[in-house]
Amino acid sequence: TTDAVSLGKKSLAVNLSDVGAMGANALGCLLTLGVPPSVDPAKLDGFLTGLLRLAHASHCPLVGGDTVSSPLWLISVTVVGSVARGRALLRSGARPGDRIFVTGELGGAAAGLALLSHGGPSSASERRLVARQLCPRPPFRAGAALVSARLSRAGIDVSDGLAQDLGHVANES
């Protein structure tokens, strides 16, 4: 359901989101990419174009990794970030009475995937949902702002749904 450029962006975006949810600023990323020997060069170029565009826009340069031959595409991205000692927003940091902050709109990417899986979008609003699936724009700088303003002690990237991820925070805290 995803074109090569979007896949490159998504591969980095989900990792930026995880680091950002901890209140960290991204320093750089590593890419390990496994591709079949018969890989279409245009798809490989598209993937790298998407990843590198977001790397540039997010000030998170590609600093290393590895490329290997594989019977199918394998993608592993690691983002390395930095946060002041003792200030990381860990799942274990929540306390009774803490506020819950949510950035962005929840559920759009899942709705977009459902649309792609069932024939695609047919309206402008459905195309916007599909765009949320294909080209997510996680608010990866929000966590650092919460740390800076001392508004939060815990954080998590909401990828499994709000209720389930709040459960993870509650269990860890």
Backbone as ProteinMPNN parsed JSONL, in Angstrom:
{"seq_chain_A": "TTDAVSLGKKSLAVNLSDVGAMGANALGCLLTLGVPPSVDPAKLDGFLTGLLRLAHASHCPLVGGDTVSSPLWLISVTVVGSVARGRALLRSGARPGDRIFVTGELGGAAAGLALLSHGGPSSASERRLVARQLCPRPPFRAGAALVSARLSRAGIDVSDGLAQDLGHVANES", "coords_chain_A": {"N_chain_A": [[0.811, -1.222, 0.0], [2.168, 1.145, 0.042], [4.142, 3.583, -1.534], [7.568, 3.848, -2.712], [8.978, 6.259, -1.968], [7.369, 7.27, 0.103], [7.582, 5.118, 1.87], [10.271, 5.311, 2.614], [10.222, 7.774, 4.01], [8.374, 7.136, 6.067], [9.767, 5.116, 7.412], [11.783, 6.471, 8.756], [10.258, 8.406, 10.117], [8.653, 7.078, 12.074], [10.549, 6.308, 13.907], [11.692, 8.756, 14.661], [9.488, 9.708, 15.994], [9.321, 7.985, 18.219], [11.712, 8.625, 19.636], [11.287, 11.352, 20.03], [9.002, 11.263, 21.659], [10.09, 10.614, 24.057], [11.161, 12.916, 24.845], [13.526, 13.642, 23.755], [15.988, 15.113, 21.569], [16.646, 14.448, 18.22], [19.742, 13.211, 17.059], [21.006, 11.842, 15.012], [20.707, 9.224, 12.51], [20.7, 5.683, 11.861], [20.791, 3.338, 9.243], [19.922, 0.168, 8.3], [19.693, -1.786, 5.57], [18.218, -4.284, 3.782], [18.106, -5.69, 0.631], [16.687, -7.308, -2.25], [18.692, -8.987, -4.759], [17.673, -8.406, -7.262], [16.541, -5.913, -7.075], [14.58, -3.122, -8.002], [16.123, -0.366, -9.274], [14.934, 2.181, -9.295], [13.009, 2.03, -7.27], [14.657, 1.676, -5.049], [16.091, 4.087, -5.136], [13.912, 5.828, -4.751], [13.072, 5.11, -2.146], [15.37, 5.869, -0.651], [15.421, 8.587, -1.271], [13.042, 9.512, -0.029], [13.596, 8.913, 2.71], [15.958, 10.434, 3.116], [15.074, 13.032, 2.582], [13.331, 13.547, 4.743], [15.184, 13.194, 6.783], [16.864, 15.383, 6.365], [15.021, 17.525, 6.682], [14.3, 17.198, 9.35], [16.593, 17.575, 10.722], [18.167, 15.377, 11.304], [20.62, 13.65, 10.525], [21.61, 10.985, 8.303], [23.878, 8.813, 9.528], [25.195, 6.439, 9.345], [25.264, 2.828, 8.945], [24.222, -0.142, 7.232], [24.199, -2.061, 4.226], [22.744, -4.858, 2.816], [22.437, -7.936, 0.985], [19.354, -9.518, 0.44], [16.59, -11.829, 0.47], [14.18, -10.497, 0.462], [12.826, -7.176, 0.997], [14.25, -5.638, 3.782], [14.108, -3.485, 6.468], [15.678, -1.466, 8.773], [15.731, 1.092, 10.982], [17.433, 3.203, 13.153], [17.192, 5.76, 15.446], [19.221, 8.034, 17.083], [19.196, 9.911, 19.988], [19.256, 12.83, 22.155], [18.886, 13.871, 25.495], [18.643, 15.84, 28.419], [20.3, 14.604, 31.333], [18.364, 12.623, 33.46], [15.979, 13.769, 32.638], [14.52, 12.507, 30.68], [11.484, 11.409, 29.219], [10.107, 8.819, 30.428], [8.229, 5.75, 30.313], [7.808, 4.956, 32.862], [7.612, 7.173, 34.478], [5.226, 8.462, 35.257], [2.835, 9.819, 37.605], [0.194, 9.693, 40.093], [-2.394, 12.019, 39.423], [-1.091, 13.405, 37.43], [-1.172, 15.256, 34.365], [-2.55, 14.401, 31.151], [-1.272, 14.596, 27.987], [-1.966, 14.855, 24.572], [-0.715, 14.906, 21.371], [-1.519, 15.973, 18.106], [-3.897, 14.287, 15.925], [-5.724, 11.432, 16.671], [-5.937, 8.145, 15.244], [-6.131, 8.583, 12.481], [-4.158, 7.521, 10.696], [-4.609, 4.765, 10.878], [-7.194, 4.649, 9.861], [-6.648, 5.518, 7.272], [-5.057, 3.375, 6.337], [-6.97, 1.343, 6.377], [-8.661, 2.294, 4.376], [-6.92, 2.153, 2.142], [-6.597, -0.591, 2.037], [-9.042, -1.435, 1.213], [-9.751, -0.654, -1.435], [-9.125, 2.06, -1.744], [-9.13, 5.719, -1.468], [-12.048, 7.865, -1.883], [-12.817, 10.446, -1.646], [-11.978, 13.867, -0.79], [-11.548, 14.103, 1.987], [-11.065, 11.442, 2.651], [-8.727, 11.031, 1.181], [-6.995, 12.631, 2.652], [-6.822, 11.144, 4.985], [-5.574, 8.838, 3.999], [-3.148, 9.979, 3.289], [-2.164, 10.452, 5.844], [-1.501, 7.873, 6.593], [0.37, 7.111, 4.615], [2.322, 9.094, 4.694], [3.261, 9.92, 7.423], [3.36, 12.529, 9.882], [4.774, 12.832, 12.519], [4.628, 14.528, 15.663], [7.412, 15.097, 16.565], [8.915, 16.911, 17.977], [7.496, 17.754, 20.119], [7.719, 16.393, 22.59], [10.229, 17.251, 23.589], [9.609, 19.908, 24.016], [7.743, 19.658, 26.087], [9.4, 18.613, 28.071], [11.199, 20.744, 28.382], [9.48, 22.739, 29.341], [8.816, 21.591, 31.675], [6.425, 20.134, 31.985], [5.717, 17.508, 31.922], [6.328, 14.164, 33.093], [6.427, 11.666, 32.106], [6.249, 9.718, 29.086], [5.079, 8.512, 25.894], [5.018, 7.095, 22.671], [2.155, 7.107, 20.836], [1.11, 4.427, 19.335], [-0.226, 2.085, 19.4], [-2.785, 2.664, 20.002], [-4.65, 4.876, 22.081], [-5.795, 4.021, 24.598], [-4.531, 1.526, 25.056], [-1.798, 2.258, 25.034], [-1.735, 4.123, 27.144], [-2.237, 2.332, 29.133], [0.185, 0.934, 29.117], [1.89, 2.922, 30.148], [0.708, 3.298, 32.68], [1.074, 0.734, 33.811], [3.894, 0.566, 33.876], [4.477, 2.683, 35.538]], "CA_chain_A": [[0.0, 0.0, 0.0], [3.027, 2.32, 0.202], [5.151, 3.801, -2.566], [8.936, 3.808, -2.187], [9.334, 7.516, -1.3], [6.626, 7.299, 1.373], [8.157, 4.106, 2.76], [11.492, 5.884, 3.175], [9.841, 8.771, 5.018], [7.754, 6.452, 7.21], [10.781, 4.357, 8.146], [12.442, 7.401, 9.676], [9.267, 9.133, 10.919], [8.208, 6.322, 13.25], [11.658, 6.325, 14.864], [11.737, 10.118, 15.205], [8.378, 9.808, 16.933], [9.685, 7.287, 19.466], [12.723, 9.414, 20.342], [10.629, 12.592, 20.432], [8.077, 11.001, 22.765], [10.884, 10.544, 25.278], [11.649, 14.254, 25.132], [14.879, 13.787, 23.217], [16.222, 15.695, 20.25], [17.368, 13.511, 17.367], [21.104, 13.597, 16.684], [21.333, 11.178, 13.761], [20.056, 7.926, 12.348], [21.406, 4.574, 11.234], [19.914, 2.569, 8.368], [20.334, -1.126, 7.778], [18.762, -2.049, 4.483], [18.393, -5.518, 3.035], [17.346, -5.636, -0.623], [16.939, -8.435, -3.151], [19.627, -8.675, -5.841], [16.924, -7.914, -8.424], [15.811, -4.712, -6.681], [14.383, -2.08, -9.002], [16.889, 0.806, -8.83], [14.042, 3.327, -9.077], [12.406, 1.868, -5.942], [15.709, 1.936, -4.07], [16.297, 5.543, -5.152], [12.741, 6.454, -4.135], [13.144, 4.884, -0.701], [16.421, 6.718, -0.087], [14.986, 9.98, -1.423], [12.08, 9.792, 1.037], [14.273, 8.91, 4.008], [16.904, 11.545, 3.217], [14.318, 14.293, 2.656], [12.9, 13.751, 6.125], [16.396, 13.347, 7.598], [17.287, 16.773, 6.218], [13.999, 18.411, 7.258], [14.233, 17.013, 10.803], [17.948, 17.767, 11.272], [18.575, 14.063, 11.81], [21.359, 13.103, 9.39], [21.98, 9.579, 8.205], [25.287, 8.806, 9.919], [25.808, 5.13, 9.148], [24.39, 1.682, 8.787], [24.738, -1.222, 6.41], [23.345, -2.543, 3.148], [23.014, -6.273, 2.601], [21.572, -8.66, 0.065], [18.307, -10.231, 1.175], [15.555, -12.298, -0.462], [13.102, -9.516, 0.476], [13.203, -5.907, 1.623], [14.334, -5.56, 5.242], [14.45, -2.101, 6.808], [15.86, -1.189, 10.192], [16.21, 2.447, 11.226], [17.635, 3.55, 14.555], [17.468, 7.176, 15.671], [19.924, 8.307, 18.327], [18.815, 11.236, 20.452], [19.875, 13.345, 23.374], [18.046, 14.595, 26.442], [19.397, 16.084, 29.652], [20.282, 13.507, 32.299], [17.25, 12.633, 34.399], [14.819, 14.482, 32.098], [13.835, 11.706, 29.665], [10.098, 11.046, 29.516], [10.009, 7.365, 30.405], [6.908, 5.218, 30.647], [7.752, 4.731, 34.307], [7.677, 8.43, 35.21], [3.922, 9.051, 35.591], [2.387, 9.776, 38.995], [-1.222, 10.068, 40.215], [-2.676, 13.442, 39.291], [-0.432, 13.991, 36.26], [-1.98, 15.557, 33.176], [-2.297, 13.605, 29.956], [-1.203, 15.421, 26.784], [-1.949, 14.15, 23.3], [-0.436, 15.805, 20.256], [-2.055, 15.454, 16.851], [-5.211, 13.647, 15.889], [-5.544, 9.987, 16.771], [-6.729, 7.243, 14.418], [-6.134, 8.888, 11.053], [-3.318, 6.591, 9.936], [-5.308, 3.476, 10.824], [-8.305, 4.813, 8.912], [-6.042, 5.563, 5.944], [-4.672, 2.016, 5.972], [-8.202, 0.623, 6.061], [-9.104, 2.744, 3.051], [-6.017, 1.578, 1.144], [-6.818, -2.037, 1.993], [-10.385, -1.692, 0.675], [-10.052, 0.031, -2.676], [-8.589, 3.409, -1.831], [-9.995, 6.844, -1.078], [-12.954, 8.363, -2.918], [-13.15, 11.846, -1.368], [-10.844, 14.653, -0.294], [-11.286, 13.762, 3.394], [-10.45, 10.118, 2.668], [-7.351, 11.195, 0.701], [-6.209, 13.161, 3.771], [-6.555, 10.016, 5.885], [-4.566, 8.004, 3.339], [-1.873, 10.7, 3.432], [-1.682, 10.241, 7.221], [-0.903, 6.542, 6.601], [1.52, 7.039, 3.725], [3.331, 10.116, 4.984], [2.98, 10.442, 8.764], [4.127, 13.685, 10.353], [4.695, 12.79, 13.979], [5.091, 15.756, 16.339], [8.564, 14.599, 17.304], [9.535, 17.954, 18.807], [6.593, 18.075, 21.23], [8.252, 15.857, 23.843], [11.289, 18.141, 24.071], [8.949, 21.113, 24.534], [7.166, 19.298, 27.384], [10.525, 18.51, 29.006], [11.704, 22.09, 28.612], [8.504, 23.467, 30.152], [8.583, 20.779, 32.881], [4.996, 19.825, 32.034], [5.481, 16.074, 31.885], [7.358, 13.286, 33.667], [6.363, 10.386, 31.399], [5.851, 9.87, 27.704], [5.009, 7.323, 25.045], [4.528, 7.298, 21.313], [0.89, 6.379, 20.726], [1.043, 3.681, 18.085], [-1.124, 0.947, 19.6], [-4.071, 3.188, 20.457], [-4.494, 5.643, 23.313], [-6.089, 3.24, 25.798], [-3.501, 0.512, 25.263], [-0.527, 2.891, 25.387], [-1.871, 4.642, 28.512], [-2.077, 1.15, 29.978], [1.628, 0.68, 29.247], [2.421, 3.93, 31.088], [0.181, 2.981, 34.022], [1.744, -0.478, 34.306], [5.3, 0.872, 34.136], [4.599, 3.691, 36.587]], "C_chain_A": [[0.841, 1.267, 0.0], [4.029, 2.412, -0.945], [6.52, 3.936, -1.907], [9.324, 5.081, -1.436], [8.65, 7.598, 0.062], [7.189, 6.292, 2.365], [9.452, 4.608, 3.394], [11.192, 6.889, 4.266], [9.287, 8.094, 6.263], [8.784, 5.728, 8.065], [11.531, 5.229, 9.141], [11.439, 8.049, 10.617], [8.868, 8.373, 12.176], [9.294, 6.289, 14.324], [11.855, 7.706, 15.469], [10.644, 10.298, 16.252], [8.706, 9.15, 18.268], [10.684, 8.091, 20.294], [12.112, 10.711, 20.862], [9.697, 12.401, 21.613], [8.812, 10.894, 24.096], [11.455, 11.905, 25.661], [13.03, 14.534, 24.576], [14.865, 14.523, 21.876], [17.062, 14.711, 19.455], [18.732, 14.076, 17.002], [21.493, 13.029, 15.321], [20.645, 9.839, 13.682], [20.978, 6.95, 11.635], [20.397, 3.792, 10.412], [20.582, 1.265, 8.011], [19.262, -1.517, 6.776], [19.146, -3.342, 3.791], [17.516, -5.454, 1.797], [17.668, -6.864, -1.47], [17.926, -8.04, -4.253], [18.928, -8.072, -7.069], [16.156, -6.632, -8.124], [15.74, -3.722, -7.841], [15.124, -0.834, -8.528], [16.012, 2.033, -8.56], [13.37, 3.238, -7.702], [13.435, 2.147, -4.846], [15.99, 3.436, -3.992], [15.143, 6.267, -4.479], [12.759, 6.32, -2.629], [14.165, 5.829, -0.064], [16.071, 8.201, -0.201], [14.031, 10.354, -0.297], [12.74, 9.878, 2.393], [15.173, 10.137, 4.151], [16.218, 12.904, 3.242], [13.89, 14.568, 4.088], [14.109, 13.912, 7.043], [16.874, 14.795, 7.546], [16.311, 17.719, 6.929], [13.963, 18.341, 8.781], [15.581, 17.213, 11.488], [18.443, 16.493, 11.959], [19.327, 13.35, 10.685], [21.554, 11.591, 9.467], [23.479, 9.499, 8.449], [25.955, 7.446, 9.75], [24.772, 4.057, 8.969], [25.048, 0.639, 7.915], [23.714, -1.549, 5.337], [23.747, -3.978, 2.865], [22.054, -6.836, 1.565], [20.591, -9.495, 0.88], [17.275, -10.735, 0.175], [14.343, -11.357, -0.533], [13.595, -8.244, 1.153], [13.185, -6.056, 3.138], [14.83, -4.16, 5.578], [14.554, -1.974, 8.317], [16.467, 0.201, 10.328], [16.329, 2.635, 12.73], [17.949, 5.032, 14.624], [18.123, 7.308, 17.038], [19.577, 9.734, 18.723], [19.499, 11.6, 21.745], [18.841, 14.102, 24.187], [18.866, 14.763, 27.716], [19.232, 14.917, 30.633], [19.124, 13.687, 33.288], [15.983, 13.298, 33.883], [14.05, 13.691, 31.044], [12.426, 11.363, 30.139], [9.957, 9.538, 29.339], [8.588, 6.936, 30.72], [6.724, 5.105, 32.161], [7.675, 6.015, 35.12], [6.356, 9.021, 35.662], [3.583, 8.864, 37.067], [0.916, 10.146, 39.053], [-1.389, 11.582, 40.152], [-2.005, 14.114, 38.109], [-1.441, 14.245, 35.148], [-1.592, 14.613, 32.05], [-2.35, 14.552, 28.769], [-1.192, 14.505, 25.568], [-1.684, 15.183, 22.224], [-0.984, 15.171, 18.984], [-3.435, 14.866, 17.011], [-5.012, 12.149, 15.839], [-6.439, 9.246, 15.774], [-6.677, 7.473, 12.922], [-5.331, 7.91, 10.216], [-3.992, 5.226, 9.814], [-6.484, 3.541, 9.851], [-7.776, 4.852, 7.481], [-5.626, 4.191, 5.456], [-5.902, 1.192, 5.605], [-8.727, 1.016, 4.686], [-8.231, 2.147, 1.95], [-6.258, 0.086, 0.963], [-8.155, -2.402, 1.357], [-10.704, -0.805, -0.519], [-9.569, 1.452, -2.798], [-9.603, 4.486, -1.523], [-10.884, 7.289, -2.232], [-13.351, 9.815, -2.69], [-11.902, 12.551, -0.855], [-10.526, 14.292, 1.158], [-10.659, 12.376, 3.504], [-9.012, 10.182, 2.158], [-6.456, 11.756, 1.807], [-5.882, 12.047, 4.769], [-5.494, 9.092, 5.295], [-3.199, 8.666, 3.445], [-1.305, 10.53, 4.831], [-1.011, 8.873, 7.343], [0.396, 6.526, 5.791], [2.657, 7.958, 4.143], [3.088, 10.716, 6.368], [3.893, 11.613, 9.104], [4.056, 13.727, 11.878], [5.245, 14.077, 14.591], [6.306, 15.467, 17.211], [9.287, 15.655, 18.118], [8.692, 18.284, 20.045], [7.132, 17.582, 22.568], [9.332, 16.744, 24.433], [10.692, 19.422, 24.632], [8.329, 20.844, 25.902], [8.252, 19.175, 28.453], [11.012, 19.898, 29.38], [10.783, 22.893, 29.53], [8.194, 22.75, 31.463], [7.101, 20.471, 33.094], [4.707, 18.333, 32.091], [6.649, 15.327, 32.506], [7.42, 11.944, 32.963], [5.945, 10.659, 29.963], [5.84, 8.544, 26.987], [4.518, 7.752, 23.678], [3.254, 6.468, 21.178], [0.82, 5.72, 19.354], [0.095, 2.489, 18.191], [-2.523, 1.373, 20.002], [-3.891, 3.821, 21.825], [-4.716, 4.789, 24.558], [-4.983, 2.221, 26.081], [-2.186, 1.154, 25.688], [-0.584, 3.572, 26.749], [-1.746, 3.497, 29.517], [-0.615, 0.805, 30.179], [2.251, 1.657, 30.25], [1.977, 3.62, 32.505], [0.897, 1.766, 34.624], [3.194, -0.209, 34.676], [5.474, 1.819, 35.311], [4.049, 3.175, 37.892]], "O_chain_A": [[0.287, 2.365, -0.038], [4.685, 1.427, -1.283], [6.619, 4.115, -0.693], [9.938, 4.999, -0.373], [9.28, 7.956, 1.058], [7.266, 6.571, 3.562], [9.704, 4.362, 4.574], [11.822, 6.873, 5.324], [9.675, 8.428, 7.382], [8.69, 5.725, 9.293], [11.873, 4.783, 10.236], [11.733, 8.227, 11.799], [8.756, 8.975, 13.244], [8.99, 6.246, 15.516], [12.151, 7.825, 16.658], [10.849, 10.959, 17.27], [8.402, 9.7, 19.326], [10.526, 8.225, 21.508], [12.379, 11.123, 21.99], [9.603, 13.273, 22.477], [8.205, 11.07, 25.152], [12.145, 12.036, 26.672], [13.635, 15.557, 24.895], [13.863, 14.542, 21.162], [18.067, 14.199, 19.948], [18.867, 15.256, 16.679], [22.227, 13.667, 14.566], [20.066, 9.367, 14.661], [21.898, 7.336, 10.913], [19.26, 3.605, 10.846], [21.69, 1.256, 7.475], [18.076, -1.571, 7.101], [20.256, -3.481, 3.278], [16.317, -5.193, 1.896], [18.777, -7.394, -1.416], [17.982, -6.872, -4.637], [19.538, -7.313, -7.821], [15.216, -6.296, -8.844], [16.716, -3.516, -8.563], [14.788, -0.291, -7.475], [16.327, 2.835, -7.681], [13.181, 4.259, -7.04], [13.119, 2.778, -3.837], [16.114, 3.988, -2.899], [15.359, 7.213, -3.722], [12.496, 7.283, -1.909], [13.875, 6.5, 0.926], [16.398, 8.983, 0.692], [14.192, 11.403, 0.326], [12.479, 10.811, 3.153], [15.155, 10.805, 5.185], [16.729, 13.838, 3.862], [14.061, 15.677, 4.593], [14.056, 14.696, 7.991], [17.247, 15.366, 8.571], [16.725, 18.601, 7.681], [13.627, 19.33, 9.434], [15.694, 17.038, 12.701], [19.046, 16.529, 13.031], [18.743, 12.537, 9.969], [21.649, 11.008, 10.548], [24.266, 10.048, 7.678], [27.156, 7.314, 9.987], [23.575, 4.323, 8.857], [26.274, 0.54, 7.86], [22.514, -1.338, 5.518], [24.927, -4.285, 2.695], [20.991, -6.269, 1.31], [20.96, -10.102, 1.886], [17.1, -10.12, -0.878], [13.568, -11.42, -1.487], [14.643, -8.235, 1.799], [12.209, -6.546, 3.707], [15.84, -3.703, 5.044], [13.629, -2.33, 9.047], [17.573, 0.458, 9.853], [15.429, 2.268, 13.485], [18.859, 5.513, 13.949], [17.635, 6.761, 18.027], [19.651, 10.652, 17.907], [20.217, 10.801, 22.347], [18.034, 14.863, 23.654], [19.692, 13.911, 28.044], [18.158, 14.326, 30.74], [18.937, 14.757, 33.867], [14.999, 13.385, 34.618], [13.022, 14.164, 30.559], [12.209, 11.064, 31.313], [9.717, 9.05, 28.234], [7.83, 7.688, 31.333], [5.602, 5.156, 32.663], [7.673, 5.953, 36.35], [6.361, 10.01, 36.395], [3.988, 7.886, 37.695], [0.424, 10.84, 38.164], [-0.618, 12.329, 40.753], [-2.306, 15.268, 37.803], [-2.436, 13.532, 35.017], [-0.475, 14.099, 31.997], [-3.353, 15.236, 28.561], [-0.485, 13.498, 25.546], [-2.35, 16.217, 22.169], [-0.913, 13.953, 18.816], [-4.053, 14.936, 18.073], [-4.213, 11.651, 15.045], [-7.56, 9.672, 15.499], [-7.143, 6.626, 12.16], [-5.773, 7.509, 9.139], [-3.944, 4.605, 8.752], [-6.733, 2.593, 9.105], [-8.387, 4.282, 6.577], [-5.818, 3.868, 4.284], [-5.879, 0.431, 4.638], [-9.184, 0.164, 3.923], [-8.748, 1.683, 0.934], [-6.135, -0.437, -0.145], [-8.374, -3.56, 1.001], [-11.805, -0.262, -0.61], [-9.606, 2.006, -3.897], [-10.788, 4.207, -1.338], [-10.536, 7.121, -3.401], [-14.14, 10.364, -3.459], [-10.901, 11.914, -0.527], [-9.355, 14.186, 1.522], [-9.806, 12.155, 4.363], [-8.156, 9.452, 2.659], [-5.281, 11.396, 1.891], [-4.787, 12.017, 5.331], [-4.615, 8.617, 6.013], [-2.197, 7.985, 3.666], [-0.087, 10.468, 4.995], [-0.058, 8.719, 8.108], [1.405, 5.984, 6.242], [3.828, 7.625, 3.96], [2.745, 11.893, 6.478], [5.042, 11.675, 8.669], [3.356, 14.561, 12.452], [6.215, 14.644, 14.089], [6.245, 15.574, 18.436], [10.194, 15.322, 18.882], [9.144, 19.021, 20.922], [7.015, 18.28, 23.576], [9.356, 16.971, 25.642], [11.201, 19.969, 25.611], [8.38, 21.701, 26.783], [8.053, 19.581, 29.598], [11.214, 20.195, 30.558], [11.251, 23.637, 30.391], [7.404, 23.241, 32.27], [6.589, 20.534, 34.212], [3.559, 17.937, 32.288], [7.795, 15.776, 32.461], [8.347, 11.165, 33.184], [5.362, 11.7, 29.661], [6.49, 7.583, 27.398], [3.701, 8.664, 23.554], [3.279, 5.255, 21.387], [0.513, 6.364, 18.351], [-0.338, 1.948, 17.174], [-3.362, 0.527, 20.312], [-3.083, 3.361, 22.631], [-3.903, 4.829, 25.482], [-4.551, 2.076, 27.224], [-1.523, 0.659, 26.599], [0.425, 3.6, 27.453], [-1.216, 3.676, 30.614], [-0.209, 0.425, 31.277], [3.046, 1.257, 31.1], [2.783, 3.673, 33.434], [1.274, 1.773, 35.796], [3.673, -0.71, 35.693], [6.49, 1.775, 36.005], [4.066, 3.889, 38.895]]}, "name": "protein", "num_of_chains": 1, "seq": "TTDAVSLGKKSLAVNLSDVGAMGANALGCLLTLGVPPSVDPAKLDGFLTGLLRLAHASHCPLVGGDTVSSPLWLISVTVVGSVARGRALLRSGARPGDRIFVTGELGGAAAGLALLSHGGPSSASERRLVARQLCPRPPFRAGAALVSARLSRAGIDVSDGLAQDLGHVANES"}
